[in-house]
XYZ file of C-alpha atoms in Angstrom:
218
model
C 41.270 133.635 80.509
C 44.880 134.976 79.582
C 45.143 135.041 83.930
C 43.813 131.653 84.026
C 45.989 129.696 81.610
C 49.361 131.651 83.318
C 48.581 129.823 86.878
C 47.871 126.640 85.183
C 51.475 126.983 83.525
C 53.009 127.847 86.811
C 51.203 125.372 88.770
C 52.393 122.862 86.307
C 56.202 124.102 86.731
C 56.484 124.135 89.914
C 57.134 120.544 90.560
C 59.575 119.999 88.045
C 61.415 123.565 88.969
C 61.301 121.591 92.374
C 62.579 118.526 91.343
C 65.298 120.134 89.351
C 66.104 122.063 92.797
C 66.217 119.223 94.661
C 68.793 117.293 92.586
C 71.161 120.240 93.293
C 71.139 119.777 97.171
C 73.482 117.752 98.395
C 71.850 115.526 101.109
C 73.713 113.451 103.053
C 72.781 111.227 105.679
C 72.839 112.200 109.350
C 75.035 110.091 111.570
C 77.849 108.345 109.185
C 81.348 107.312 110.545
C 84.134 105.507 108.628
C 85.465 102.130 109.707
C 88.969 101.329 107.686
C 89.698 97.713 108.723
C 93.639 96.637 107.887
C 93.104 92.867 108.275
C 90.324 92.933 105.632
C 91.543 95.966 103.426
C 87.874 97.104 103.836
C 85.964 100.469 104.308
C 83.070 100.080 105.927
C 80.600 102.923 106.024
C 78.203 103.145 109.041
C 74.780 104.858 109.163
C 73.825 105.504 112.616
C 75.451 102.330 113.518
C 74.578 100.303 110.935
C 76.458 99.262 107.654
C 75.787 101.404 104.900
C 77.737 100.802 102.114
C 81.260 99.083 102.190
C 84.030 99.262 99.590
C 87.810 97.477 99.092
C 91.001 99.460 99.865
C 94.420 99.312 99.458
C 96.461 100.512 102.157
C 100.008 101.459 103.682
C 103.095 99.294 102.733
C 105.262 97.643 105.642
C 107.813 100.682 105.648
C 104.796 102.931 104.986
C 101.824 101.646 107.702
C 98.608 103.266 107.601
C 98.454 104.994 111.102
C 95.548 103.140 113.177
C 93.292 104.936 116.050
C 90.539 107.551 115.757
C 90.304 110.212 113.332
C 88.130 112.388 111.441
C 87.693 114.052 107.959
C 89.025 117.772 108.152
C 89.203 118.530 104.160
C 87.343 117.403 101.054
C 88.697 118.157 97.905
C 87.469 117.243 94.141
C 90.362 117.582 91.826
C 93.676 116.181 93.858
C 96.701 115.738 91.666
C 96.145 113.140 89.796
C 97.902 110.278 91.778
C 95.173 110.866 94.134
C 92.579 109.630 91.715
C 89.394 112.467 91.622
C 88.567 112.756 95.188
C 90.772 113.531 98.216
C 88.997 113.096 101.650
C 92.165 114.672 103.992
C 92.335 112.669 107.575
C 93.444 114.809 110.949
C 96.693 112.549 111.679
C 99.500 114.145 113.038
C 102.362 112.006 111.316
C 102.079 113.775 108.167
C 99.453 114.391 105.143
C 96.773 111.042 105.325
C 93.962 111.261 103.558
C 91.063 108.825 101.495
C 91.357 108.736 98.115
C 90.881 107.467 94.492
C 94.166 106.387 92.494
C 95.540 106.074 89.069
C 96.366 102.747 89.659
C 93.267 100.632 90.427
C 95.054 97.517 89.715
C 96.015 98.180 93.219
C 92.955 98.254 95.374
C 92.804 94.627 98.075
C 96.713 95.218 98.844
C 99.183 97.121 100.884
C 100.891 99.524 97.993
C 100.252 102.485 99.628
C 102.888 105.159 101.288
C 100.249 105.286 104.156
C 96.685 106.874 102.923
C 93.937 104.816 102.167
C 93.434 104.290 98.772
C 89.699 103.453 96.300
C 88.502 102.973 93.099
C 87.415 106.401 91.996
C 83.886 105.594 91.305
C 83.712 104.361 95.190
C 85.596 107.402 96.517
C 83.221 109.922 94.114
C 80.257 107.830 96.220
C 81.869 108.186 99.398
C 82.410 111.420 98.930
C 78.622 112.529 98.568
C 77.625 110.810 101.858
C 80.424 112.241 103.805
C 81.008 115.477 105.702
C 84.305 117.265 107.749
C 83.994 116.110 110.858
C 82.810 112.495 109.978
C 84.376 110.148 112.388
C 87.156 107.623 110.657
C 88.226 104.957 112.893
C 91.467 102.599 111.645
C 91.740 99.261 112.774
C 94.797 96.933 112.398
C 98.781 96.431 113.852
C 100.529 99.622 113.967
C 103.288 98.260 112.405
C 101.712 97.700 108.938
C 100.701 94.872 106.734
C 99.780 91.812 109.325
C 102.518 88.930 108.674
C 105.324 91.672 107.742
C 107.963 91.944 109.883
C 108.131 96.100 111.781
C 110.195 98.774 110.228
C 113.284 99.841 111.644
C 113.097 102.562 113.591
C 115.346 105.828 114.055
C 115.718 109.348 115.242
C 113.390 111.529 112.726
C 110.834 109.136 112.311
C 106.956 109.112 113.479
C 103.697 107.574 112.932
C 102.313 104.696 115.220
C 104.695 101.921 115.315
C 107.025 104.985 117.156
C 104.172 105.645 119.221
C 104.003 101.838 120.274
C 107.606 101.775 120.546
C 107.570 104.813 123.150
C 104.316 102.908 125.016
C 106.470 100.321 126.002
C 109.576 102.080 126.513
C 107.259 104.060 129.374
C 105.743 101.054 130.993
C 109.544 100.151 131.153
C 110.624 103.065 132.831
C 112.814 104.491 129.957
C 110.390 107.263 128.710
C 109.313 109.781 131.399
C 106.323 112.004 129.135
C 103.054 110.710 127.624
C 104.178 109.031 123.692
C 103.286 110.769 120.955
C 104.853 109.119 117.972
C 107.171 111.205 117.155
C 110.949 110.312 118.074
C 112.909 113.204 119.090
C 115.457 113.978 121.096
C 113.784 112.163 124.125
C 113.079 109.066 122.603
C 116.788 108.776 121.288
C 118.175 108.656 124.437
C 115.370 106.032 125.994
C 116.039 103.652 123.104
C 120.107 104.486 123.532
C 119.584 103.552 127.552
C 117.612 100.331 126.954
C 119.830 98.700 124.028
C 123.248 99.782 126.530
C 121.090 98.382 129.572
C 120.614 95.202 127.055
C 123.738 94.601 125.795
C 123.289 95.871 122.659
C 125.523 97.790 120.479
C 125.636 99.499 117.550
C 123.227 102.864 116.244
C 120.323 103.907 117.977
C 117.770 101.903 116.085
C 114.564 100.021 116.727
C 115.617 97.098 115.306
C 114.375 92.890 115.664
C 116.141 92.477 118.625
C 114.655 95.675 120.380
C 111.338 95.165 119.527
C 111.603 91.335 120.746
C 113.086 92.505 123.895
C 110.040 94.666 124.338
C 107.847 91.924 123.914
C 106.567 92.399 120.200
């Protein structure tokens, strides 16, 4: 009897030791990539292919664009400073430290206040955040040069992201810049910009500035 009632208690357990299990495991859907589109201040989440969920952004400022191409998540972190809100998805760009994440200042989200990362509300980024792995794909769509209707930084030796990167793209097809661009403007790229304003007739520092990036057909 004693043996009896014991493997009706278990057998009764067992489902909600299961269920308790199972809300422990973090599943997350196979297949997901980012799409962070500037024009819309949207990120769209994609489930193999499809939309998924989608969720309003702020992003980069004018002086500060959020660098556009193809990246991927390479850190996940839950308690960020607190600037960064309560979850910090890091992104592998090479212009410095860009990364997803919540804010202390929601009032922000749908505009370009950013110094470059991609900002959300933190209940959207704790959400993102559970359906996300490293490695998922995070494509950025826009103008490299930042908010669309702003007029381009100024550009100078020391700085990098992907308006430099542009800036060095046309320099090559120009015949000024001799390696493949990598947005970075070093010693190289000073003296391509230096040759194309004197070839110009433009004086003055060595400076990306309206009248260089009209001449090079922005």
């Amino acid at each position: 009897m004693h043996k009896l009632l014991l493997t009706i208690f278990i057998a009764a357990t067992l489902p909600l030791a299961q269920a308790k299990a199972d809300q422990s495991v973090r599943i997350v859907p196979e297949k997901m990539s980012i799409i962070i589109d500037m024009d819309k201040l949207t990120l769209t989440l994609f489930n193999g292919g499809e939309p998924y969920r989608q969720y309003q952004v702020a992003m980069g400022r004018y002086e500060s664009p959020t660098p556009v191409g193809n990246w991927e998540v390479i850190s996940m972190e839950t308690n960020p400073p607190a600037v960064m809100g309560t979850r910090w998805l890091g992104l592998n760009i090479p212009y410095g430290n860009y990364g997803i994440h919540g804010t202390n200042a929601p009032h922000s989200i749908g505009s370009f206040a950013s110094h470059g990362c991609i900002r959300m509300f933190n209940s959207d980024v704790e959400e993102l955040f559970t359906l996300v792995t490293v490695g998922t794909p995070v494509t950025i769509i826009g103008t490299p040069f930042g908010a669309p209707g702003t007029p381009p930084s100024v550009l100078k030796y020391g700085d990098k992201g992907p308006d430099v990167l542009e800036v060095q793209r046309s320099l090559k097809r120009l015949g000024y810049l001799q390696w493949t661009p990598d947005g970075f403007w070093g010693n190289g790229t000073e003296r391509a910009v230096k040759k194309f304003r004197e070839d110009n007739g433009l004086k003055g520092s060595v400076i990306v500035d309206e009248q260089v990036y009209k001449l090079l057909g922005f």
